[in-house]
Structures are given as structure tokens and as C-alpha cells.
């Protein structure tokens, strides 16, 4: 029964997806984020296609399920188990990259702007005294690149292998797959699609994420024809300004503009915003009539995905749990700290419910 909730949300236009990050691999942080947003009523959690990350997210979903009868953490009368999604790419993509630099080349008087600007605090000094990028935390936002006065920061990109990911669909209970593509990558998309298509019946949902570019609508129609007939629901994720929602109010405009463009084209499938979404997105969408629970409106988005912003509002909790774990010399879990879990839930809830409850 609970599996139908996410689909109902899509149809009702209030689908909420948490993006943990296609290359974010900080397991304790992922576990905390997934647990808080699952309890708050998220419909989907989107994680890196990495077995350890998937396992951490699945564990958090199981904990959320166990807590469903605990009055303290009840947001809805019944627990809504979110779908677990993994992200793949058909080529180079900022979501699938890691930053690196050789600290030996950093001048000793550098004031380290790279360290300050990094949202997940991936640029750190380790206990062993070395300074650099902690790979598991880096999610490829690229903000450290232009701030380095010596142009020392580089990135390495990677492509997730469908061969390695496909067995995980069944083994690890993955509900949905998202393909990140870009205009002009029809051949690469086709190759990836040919690997996934035989497994599509094991999934509940397919999402295709694409940023804006000249020829976008023709490209999305081309993809639609390639994947049709599709036996499961399809989401077009309009990736406005990737990984930017925590920067400020303005980033939401790019996300909305792109969603409007795709909605206008009326390509079959649900349209869901991403890339620049934050606390201003819902009110802006309501103001211009793009968010509605009315299924009669064709020009309305079906939901919103939150990435950088959803993570940034919970970062004080993630940090507090991390510091406590260091003090106790033991990895503490959010559910073992009821006060902290309650705080995390309230923060996550304010974002989720602003979308789910129209008059909030
Ligand atoms: S600023 Fe972004 S790209 Fe640079 S290390 Fe941090 S997360 Fe990675
Ligand atoms: S800003 Fe550049 S030079 Fe300075 S510490 Fe960071 S990587 Fe090194």
C-alpha cells in the first residue's frame, strides 16, 4: 500500500524528492539526511549508484519505517516510504565528478578560499596533517575551482557503469533510476538505455534529467520516442542551475524558467524541477500558478527535487552528530539522539510540508 504514495504525490503535483547527490558518498551524512526527510514525508530519495551509499540510504529508510508508530516523529497519519532512486550518466556531467588539487603546490600564505566555499566541508586538513579534498564528501559543485587564486583545483569526471549498477536494482531494492543526459548525447543515451531497458520492468519509475540548451525540446522528444513504450511512469527533471539552491533566492528562477519551457512543450511524462530549488521555489510556483493539486491543469509541475538546499538546512545537525561521534569515538546514529532527530525532523518537515500543504 505504501508504495502507491509516491505515485499519488506525482499525480497530485506535490512530489518531493531529496537529492543526496549523484557523487556524494559521505555515509553518515546520507543516513542522517535520508532518515530526516523520509520521516518528514519525502516521496523519493536520490542517491549515488554506489553499493555502500545505497545500503546506508536503505538502512535509514528501514529505520524510518520502524519509527512510523512513534508519536514524536509522526508527520502523517501513516508512514510514506519513499522510493529509492539512483542516478546514472551517459557522459561527462558536473554531478559526476570530484575535485582535487595537490596541496604541495599551495603557497603557504594562501588564505584557503577553497576551504571556506566548499558546502559539504570536503576540503579539510586531516589528522595526519595533509590538506586536500575528502573524496567521499565532494559532490562536484565546482565552487572551489574559480576561487583558487592559483588555478590549482581540477576535477576528474566519471561515468557510472550500467553493468555494475544493474544487478543492484534487484539485490538492493532500487525503485527508480535517473539518467543524466545533455542535448546532443543521443548516441550515448541510446547505449545506456539499451543496457537498462531489459530491466525496466523491475523499476517503478524512470527519470531523465537534462539542463537547458539550444535544441532541448527536440532532444527530449527524441529521447521520448527512443524509450517508448515505457511500462512505468516517466519524470522529466528540468535541471535549471545545477547544485545551486543553497546560494540564494535567485537560483530558483532558472529552475522555474526551464520547467515552464518543458511544460509548454507538453512532452508526455511528469515534469519535476531541480537545480536551484530552495525555500522560495514553492511560493514562486504558487504565485505563477505552476503548482496545483488540480490534475486538470496540464501546465503544472508534478513536484520538486531539492539537493544543495535540502542538505544545507540540515548541515548543522549533520555536523553536530559528527562532532558528538568524534567526542565519543563512536559513530552515533541520528535515531539514538532523540532531541537531535526531532530537530532534524522539524527542519526537514518545514521544507516538505511547504510543498505538500497548500496553505502552510
Ligand atoms: S567546493 Fe564543491 S567541487 Fe569543490 S571540493 Fe567542495 S564539493 Fe567538491
Ligand atoms: S585556494 Fe588554491 S592555493 Fe589556496 S589552499 Fe585552496 S587549492 Fe591551495
CSV table of C-alpha atoms and ligand atoms in Angstrom, one decimal:
chain,number,residue,atom,x,y,z
A,1,UNK,CA,0.0,0.0,0.0
A,2,UNK,CA,2.7,2.5,1.0
A,3,UNK,CA,4.3,2.1,-2.5
A,4,UNK,CA,1.4,3.9,-4.0
A,5,UNK,CA,2.1,7.1,-2.1
A,6,UNK,CA,4.9,8.4,-4.2
A,7,UNK,CA,2.9,7.9,-7.4
A,8,UNK,CA,-0.1,9.6,-5.8
A,9,UNK,CA,2.1,12.6,-5.0
A,10,UNK,CA,3.3,12.9,-8.6
A,11,UNK,CA,-0.3,12.9,-9.8
A,12,UNK,CA,-1.4,15.4,-7.2
A,13,UNK,CA,1.5,17.7,-8.1
A,14,UNK,CA,3.2,17.6,-4.7
A,15,UNK,CA,6.1,15.1,-5.2
A,16,UNK,CA,9.1,15.8,-3.0
A,17,UNK,CA,12.5,14.3,-3.9
A,18,UNK,CA,15.6,14.6,-1.8
A,19,UNK,CA,18.7,14.7,-3.9
A,20,UNK,CA,21.6,13.4,-1.8
A,21,UNK,CA,24.0,13.9,-4.7
A,22,UNK,CA,25.0,11.7,-7.6
A,23,UNK,CA,28.5,11.6,-6.3
A,24,UNK,CA,28.1,12.3,-2.6
A,25,UNK,CA,29.4,9.4,-0.6
A,26,UNK,CA,29.5,10.6,3.0
A,27,UNK,CA,27.7,7.7,4.5
A,28,UNK,CA,26.8,9.1,8.0
A,29,UNK,CA,25.5,12.3,6.4
A,30,UNK,CA,23.5,10.4,3.8
A,31,UNK,CA,22.0,8.2,6.5
A,32,UNK,CA,21.0,11.3,8.5
A,33,UNK,CA,19.5,13.2,5.5
A,34,UNK,CA,17.5,10.2,4.3
A,35,UNK,CA,16.2,9.4,7.8
A,36,UNK,CA,15.0,13.0,8.4
A,37,UNK,CA,13.4,13.6,5.0
A,38,UNK,CA,11.8,10.1,5.0
A,39,UNK,CA,10.1,10.8,8.3
A,40,UNK,CA,9.1,14.3,7.0
A,41,UNK,CA,7.2,12.7,4.1
A,42,UNK,CA,9.6,12.8,1.1
A,43,UNK,CA,8.4,10.7,-1.8
A,44,UNK,CA,11.8,9.8,-3.2
A,45,UNK,CA,15.5,9.9,-2.2
A,46,UNK,CA,18.0,10.0,-4.9
A,47,UNK,CA,21.5,8.7,-4.1
A,48,UNK,CA,24.8,7.8,-5.8
A,49,UNK,CA,24.9,4.5,-7.6
A,50,UNK,CA,27.3,3.1,-5.1
A,51,UNK,CA,26.5,0.0,-3.1
A,52,UNK,CA,27.7,1.5,0.2
A,53,UNK,CA,25.6,4.6,-0.3
A,54,UNK,CA,22.6,2.6,-1.4
A,55,UNK,CA,23.0,0.4,1.7
A,56,UNK,CA,23.2,3.5,4.0
A,57,UNK,CA,20.1,5.0,2.4
A,58,UNK,CA,18.2,1.7,2.6
A,59,UNK,CA,19.1,1.4,6.3
A,60,UNK,CA,17.8,4.9,7.0
A,61,UNK,CA,14.6,4.1,5.2
A,62,UNK,CA,14.2,0.9,7.3
A,63,UNK,CA,14.7,2.9,10.5
A,64,UNK,CA,12.1,5.5,9.3
A,65,UNK,CA,9.7,2.7,8.8
A,66,UNK,CA,10.3,1.3,12.3
A,67,UNK,CA,9.7,4.8,13.8
A,68,UNK,CA,6.4,5.2,12.0
A,69,UNK,CA,4.3,4.5,15.1
A,70,UNK,CA,6.4,6.7,17.4
A,71,UNK,CA,4.1,9.7,18.1
A,72,UNK,CA,7.1,12.0,18.5
A,73,UNK,CA,8.1,11.7,14.9
A,74,UNK,CA,4.7,11.4,13.2
A,75,UNK,CA,4.2,13.9,10.4
A,76,UNK,CA,1.4,12.0,8.6
A,77,UNK,CA,-1.1,9.5,10.0
A,78,UNK,CA,0.6,6.8,8.0
A,79,UNK,CA,4.3,6.5,7.1
A,80,UNK,CA,5.1,7.1,3.5
A,81,UNK,CA,8.0,5.0,2.5
A,82,UNK,CA,10.0,7.0,-0.1
A,83,UNK,CA,11.2,5.4,-3.3
A,84,UNK,CA,14.9,4.8,-3.6
A,85,UNK,CA,16.4,6.2,-6.8
A,86,UNK,CA,19.9,6.0,-8.1
A,87,UNK,CA,21.5,8.3,-10.7
A,88,UNK,CA,23.4,7.3,-13.8
A,89,UNK,CA,25.0,9.4,-16.5
A,90,UNK,CA,25.6,9.0,-20.2
A,91,UNK,CA,28.7,11.2,-20.3
A,92,UNK,CA,30.6,14.0,-18.7
A,93,UNK,CA,28.4,15.8,-16.1
A,94,UNK,CA,29.1,18.1,-13.2
A,95,UNK,CA,27.1,15.8,-10.9
A,96,UNK,CA,29.5,13.0,-11.6
A,97,UNK,CA,32.9,14.5,-10.8
A,98,UNK,CA,35.3,15.1,-7.9
A,99,UNK,CA,37.6,18.0,-7.3
A,100,UNK,CA,41.3,17.5,-6.4
A,101,UNK,CA,44.5,19.5,-6.0
A,102,UNK,CA,48.0,18.9,-4.8
A,103,UNK,CA,48.4,20.9,-1.6
A,104,UNK,CA,52.2,20.8,-2.1
A,105,UNK,CA,51.7,23.5,-4.7
A,106,UNK,CA,49.6,25.7,-2.5
A,107,UNK,CA,51.6,28.8,-1.3
A,108,UNK,CA,51.9,28.8,2.5
A,109,UNK,CA,50.3,32.3,2.7
A,110,UNK,CA,47.2,31.3,0.8
A,111,UNK,CA,44.1,32.1,2.9
A,112,UNK,CA,42.4,29.0,1.5
A,113,UNK,CA,39.2,30.3,0.0
A,114,UNK,CA,38.6,26.8,-1.4
A,115,UNK,CA,38.1,25.5,2.1
A,116,UNK,CA,35.7,28.3,3.1
A,117,UNK,CA,33.5,28.0,0.0
A,118,UNK,CA,33.0,24.2,0.0
A,119,UNK,CA,29.4,23.5,1.1
A,120,UNK,CA,30.0,19.9,2.4
A,121,UNK,CA,33.3,20.8,4.0
A,122,UNK,CA,35.1,18.4,1.7
A,123,UNK,CA,38.3,20.4,1.7
A,124,UNK,CA,39.9,19.6,5.0
A,125,UNK,CA,43.1,19.2,7.0
A,126,UNK,CA,43.3,15.6,8.1
A,127,UNK,CA,44.5,14.4,11.5
A,128,UNK,CA,47.6,13.2,9.7
A,129,UNK,CA,48.3,16.8,8.7
A,130,UNK,CA,47.6,16.5,5.0
A,131,UNK,CA,45.4,19.1,3.3
A,132,UNK,CA,43.1,18.3,0.4
A,133,UNK,CA,39.7,17.1,-0.9
A,134,UNK,CA,38.0,14.4,1.0
A,135,UNK,CA,36.6,12.5,-2.0
A,136,UNK,CA,33.6,10.9,-0.3
A,137,UNK,CA,32.2,14.4,0.7
A,138,UNK,CA,32.9,16.1,-2.6
A,139,UNK,CA,29.8,16.2,-4.9
A,140,UNK,CA,31.3,18.1,-7.7
A,141,UNK,CA,29.6,21.6,-7.3
A,142,UNK,CA,32.8,23.2,-8.7
A,143,UNK,CA,32.7,26.3,-6.4
A,144,UNK,CA,36.3,25.7,-5.3
A,145,UNK,CA,37.6,26.0,-8.8
A,146,UNK,CA,37.2,29.7,-9.6
A,147,UNK,CA,38.1,30.8,-6.1
A,148,UNK,CA,41.6,29.4,-6.1
A,149,UNK,CA,43.9,32.3,-7.0
A,150,UNK,CA,46.5,29.9,-8.4
A,151,UNK,CA,44.1,27.7,-10.5
A,152,UNK,CA,45.2,24.6,-8.7
A,153,UNK,CA,41.9,22.9,-8.4
A,154,UNK,CA,41.0,20.4,-11.1
A,155,UNK,CA,38.2,17.8,-11.4
A,156,UNK,CA,38.0,14.3,-12.6
A,157,UNK,CA,34.8,13.0,-14.1
A,158,UNK,CA,33.5,9.5,-14.3
A,159,UNK,CA,30.6,7.6,-15.9
A,160,UNK,CA,28.7,5.1,-13.8
A,161,UNK,CA,28.8,1.6,-15.4
A,162,UNK,CA,25.3,0.2,-16.0
A,163,UNK,CA,26.8,-3.3,-15.9
A,164,UNK,CA,27.8,-2.7,-12.3
A,165,UNK,CA,24.6,-0.9,-11.3
A,166,UNK,CA,22.0,-3.2,-12.9
A,167,UNK,CA,22.4,-6.2,-10.6
A,168,UNK,CA,21.9,-3.8,-7.7
A,169,UNK,CA,18.4,-2.9,-8.9
A,170,UNK,CA,17.1,-6.3,-7.6
A,171,UNK,CA,19.7,-7.0,-4.9
A,172,UNK,CA,19.3,-3.7,-3.1
A,173,UNK,CA,15.7,-2.9,-3.8
A,174,UNK,CA,16.2,0.1,-6.0
A,175,UNK,CA,12.8,1.6,-7.1
A,176,UNK,CA,13.8,4.1,-9.6
A,177,UNK,CA,16.7,5.2,-11.9
A,178,UNK,CA,17.5,8.6,-13.2
A,179,UNK,CA,19.6,9.2,-16.3
A,180,UNK,CA,21.5,12.4,-16.5
A,181,UNK,CA,22.0,13.5,-20.1
A,182,UNK,CA,22.6,16.6,-22.2
A,183,UNK,CA,21.4,17.9,-25.5
A,184,UNK,CA,23.4,16.2,-28.3
A,185,UNK,CA,24.2,13.0,-26.5
A,186,UNK,CA,21.6,10.8,-28.3
A,187,UNK,CA,24.1,8.0,-29.1
A,188,UNK,CA,25.5,7.8,-25.6
A,189,UNK,CA,21.9,7.9,-24.2
A,190,UNK,CA,20.9,5.1,-26.5
A,191,UNK,CA,23.8,2.9,-25.4
A,192,UNK,CA,22.9,3.4,-21.8
A,193,UNK,CA,19.2,2.9,-22.5
A,194,UNK,CA,19.9,-0.4,-24.3
A,195,UNK,CA,21.6,-1.7,-21.1
A,196,UNK,CA,18.8,-0.5,-18.8
A,197,UNK,CA,15.7,-1.3,-21.0
A,198,UNK,CA,15.6,-5.1,-20.2
A,199,UNK,CA,15.5,-4.3,-16.5
A,200,UNK,CA,12.9,-1.5,-16.7
A,201,UNK,CA,10.1,-3.8,-15.5
A,202,UNK,CA,11.8,-4.2,-12.2
A,203,UNK,CA,11.6,-0.4,-11.6
A,204,UNK,CA,8.7,1.8,-10.5
A,205,UNK,CA,9.9,4.9,-12.2
A,206,UNK,CA,12.3,6.4,-14.7
A,207,UNK,CA,13.6,9.9,-14.6
A,208,UNK,CA,15.5,11.8,-17.2
A,209,UNK,CA,17.5,14.8,-16.0
A,210,UNK,CA,18.7,17.4,-18.5
A,211,UNK,CA,19.9,21.0,-18.3
A,212,UNK,CA,18.7,23.7,-20.7
A,213,UNK,CA,20.4,24.1,-24.1
A,214,UNK,CA,19.6,25.1,-27.6
A,215,UNK,CA,17.5,22.2,-29.1
A,216,UNK,CA,16.4,20.9,-25.8
A,217,UNK,CA,12.7,20.2,-26.7
A,218,UNK,CA,13.6,18.4,-29.9
A,219,UNK,CA,16.1,16.3,-27.9
A,220,UNK,CA,13.6,15.4,-25.2
A,221,UNK,CA,11.1,14.3,-27.9
A,222,UNK,CA,13.8,12.2,-29.5
A,223,UNK,CA,14.5,10.5,-26.1
A,224,UNK,CA,10.8,10.0,-25.5
A,225,UNK,CA,10.4,8.2,-28.8
A,226,UNK,CA,13.5,6.1,-28.1
A,227,UNK,CA,12.2,4.9,-24.7
A,228,UNK,CA,8.6,4.4,-25.8
A,229,UNK,CA,6.5,2.4,-25.0
A,230,UNK,CA,7.6,2.8,-21.3
A,231,UNK,CA,5.8,0.5,-18.9
A,232,UNK,CA,6.5,2.7,-15.9
A,233,UNK,CA,5.9,6.4,-15.1
A,234,UNK,CA,8.4,8.9,-16.5
A,235,UNK,CA,9.7,12.2,-14.9
A,236,UNK,CA,11.5,14.9,-16.9
A,237,UNK,CA,13.8,16.5,-14.3
A,238,UNK,CA,14.4,20.1,-15.5
A,239,UNK,CA,17.9,20.9,-14.2
A,240,UNK,CA,17.8,24.7,-14.0
A,241,UNK,CA,21.1,25.7,-12.4
A,242,UNK,CA,22.7,22.5,-11.1
A,243,UNK,CA,23.7,22.3,-7.5
A,244,UNK,CA,23.0,25.9,-6.6
A,245,UNK,CA,19.8,26.1,-4.4
A,246,UNK,CA,21.8,27.0,-1.3
A,247,UNK,CA,23.4,30.0,-3.0
A,248,UNK,CA,20.3,32.3,-2.7
A,249,UNK,CA,16.8,33.2,-3.7
A,250,UNK,CA,17.7,34.0,-7.3
A,251,UNK,CA,18.7,30.4,-8.3
A,252,UNK,CA,15.1,29.3,-8.2
A,253,UNK,CA,14.3,31.4,-11.3
A,254,UNK,CA,16.5,29.3,-13.6
A,255,UNK,CA,14.8,26.1,-12.3
A,256,UNK,CA,11.3,27.6,-12.9
A,257,UNK,CA,12.1,29.0,-16.3
A,258,UNK,CA,13.3,25.7,-17.6
A,259,UNK,CA,10.3,23.8,-16.1
A,260,UNK,CA,8.0,26.3,-17.9
A,261,UNK,CA,9.8,25.6,-21.2
A,262,UNK,CA,9.4,21.9,-20.9
A,263,UNK,CA,5.8,22.1,-19.6
A,264,UNK,CA,4.9,24.2,-22.6
A,265,UNK,CA,6.2,21.5,-25.0
A,266,UNK,CA,3.8,19.0,-23.4
A,267,UNK,CA,6.0,16.0,-23.8
A,268,UNK,CA,4.3,13.0,-22.2
A,269,UNK,CA,5.5,12.5,-18.6
A,270,UNK,CA,5.7,14.3,-15.3
A,271,UNK,CA,7.7,17.5,-15.0
A,272,UNK,CA,9.7,18.0,-11.9
A,273,UNK,CA,12.0,20.9,-11.0
A,274,UNK,CA,15.6,20.6,-9.8
A,275,UNK,CA,18.8,22.7,-10.0
A,276,UNK,CA,18.4,25.9,-7.9
A,277,UNK,CA,15.4,24.9,-5.9
A,278,UNK,CA,15.1,26.3,-2.4
A,279,UNK,CA,12.7,27.8,0.2
A,280,UNK,CA,11.5,30.3,-2.4
A,281,UNK,CA,10.5,27.8,-5.0
A,282,UNK,CA,7.1,26.8,-3.8
A,283,UNK,CA,5.9,30.3,-3.2
A,284,UNK,CA,7.1,31.4,-6.6
A,285,UNK,CA,5.5,28.5,-8.3
A,286,UNK,CA,2.2,29.1,-6.5
A,287,UNK,CA,2.3,32.8,-7.4
A,288,UNK,CA,2.5,32.0,-11.1
A,289,UNK,CA,0.1,29.1,-11.0
A,290,UNK,CA,2.5,26.3,-11.8
A,291,UNK,CA,1.9,24.4,-8.7
A,292,UNK,CA,-1.5,23.0,-8.2
A,293,UNK,CA,-3.2,20.0,-6.8
A,294,UNK,CA,-5.6,20.1,-9.7
A,295,UNK,CA,-5.0,17.3,-12.1
A,296,UNK,CA,-6.9,19.2,-14.7
A,297,UNK,CA,-4.2,21.7,-15.2
A,298,UNK,CA,-1.7,20.5,-17.8
A,299,UNK,CA,0.7,23.3,-17.3
A,300,UNK,CA,1.6,22.5,-13.7
A,301,UNK,CA,4.7,20.8,-12.4
A,302,UNK,CA,4.4,17.5,-10.7
A,303,UNK,CA,6.9,18.1,-8.0
A,304,UNK,CA,10.2,19.5,-6.8
A,305,UNK,CA,13.6,17.9,-6.1
A,306,UNK,CA,15.8,19.6,-3.6
A,307,UNK,CA,19.5,19.0,-3.4
A,308,UNK,CA,22.1,21.5,-2.1
A,309,UNK,CA,19.4,23.4,-0.3
A,310,UNK,CA,17.9,20.4,1.5
A,311,UNK,CA,21.4,19.3,2.5
A,312,UNK,CA,22.5,22.8,3.7
A,313,UNK,CA,19.5,23.3,6.0
A,314,UNK,CA,20.4,20.0,7.7
A,315,UNK,CA,24.1,20.6,7.8
A,316,UNK,CA,24.1,21.9,11.4
A,317,UNK,CA,22.5,18.6,12.5
A,318,UNK,CA,24.9,16.5,10.4
A,319,UNK,CA,27.8,18.5,11.9
A,320,UNK,CA,26.6,18.1,15.5
A,321,UNK,CA,26.2,14.4,15.1
A,322,UNK,CA,29.6,14.2,13.6
A,323,UNK,CA,31.2,16.2,16.5
A,324,UNK,CA,29.4,14.1,19.1
A,325,UNK,CA,30.7,10.9,17.3
A,326,UNK,CA,34.2,12.3,17.4
A,327,UNK,CA,33.9,13.1,21.2
A,328,UNK,CA,32.6,9.6,21.9
A,329,UNK,CA,35.0,8.0,19.5
A,330,UNK,CA,32.0,6.1,18.1
A,331,UNK,CA,29.8,6.6,15.1
A,332,UNK,CA,26.5,7.8,16.6
A,333,UNK,CA,23.2,7.3,14.7
A,334,UNK,CA,20.6,10.1,14.5
A,335,UNK,CA,17.8,7.8,15.9
A,336,UNK,CA,19.9,7.3,19.0
A,337,UNK,CA,19.8,11.0,19.7
A,338,UNK,CA,16.0,11.7,20.1
A,339,UNK,CA,16.4,15.5,20.6
A,340,UNK,CA,18.6,15.8,17.5
A,341,UNK,CA,16.3,13.6,15.5
A,342,UNK,CA,13.4,15.8,16.5
A,343,UNK,CA,15.2,18.9,15.5
A,344,UNK,CA,16.2,17.4,12.1
A,345,UNK,CA,12.7,16.3,11.5
A,346,UNK,CA,11.3,19.8,12.2
A,347,UNK,CA,13.8,21.3,9.7
A,348,UNK,CA,13.0,18.7,7.0
A,349,UNK,CA,9.3,19.0,7.6
A,350,UNK,CA,9.2,22.7,7.0
A,351,UNK,CA,10.6,22.1,3.5
A,352,UNK,CA,8.5,19.1,2.7
A,353,UNK,CA,5.2,20.4,4.0
A,354,UNK,CA,5.5,23.7,2.3
A,355,UNK,CA,5.0,21.7,-0.9
A,356,UNK,CA,2.5,19.2,0.5
A,357,UNK,CA,0.2,21.5,2.3
A,358,UNK,CA,-1.0,24.4,0.1
A,359,UNK,CA,-1.9,26.9,2.9
A,360,UNK,CA,1.2,26.4,5.0
B,1,LIG,S1,33.6,23.0,-3.4
B,1,LIG,FE1,32.3,21.5,-4.5
B,1,LIG,S2,33.7,20.6,-6.0
B,1,LIG,FE2,35.0,21.7,-4.6
B,1,LIG,S3,35.5,20.1,-3.1
B,1,LIG,FE3,33.7,21.1,-2.3
B,1,LIG,S4,32.0,19.9,-3.0
B,1,LIG,FE4,33.8,19.3,-4.2
B,2,LIG,S1,42.8,28.2,-2.8
B,2,LIG,FE1,44.1,27.1,-4.2
B,2,LIG,S2,46.1,27.5,-3.5
B,2,LIG,FE2,44.8,28.1,-1.8
B,2,LIG,S3,44.7,26.3,-0.5
B,2,LIG,FE3,43.0,26.2,-2.0
B,2,LIG,S4,43.8,24.9,-3.7
B,2,LIG,FE4,45.5,25.7,-2.5
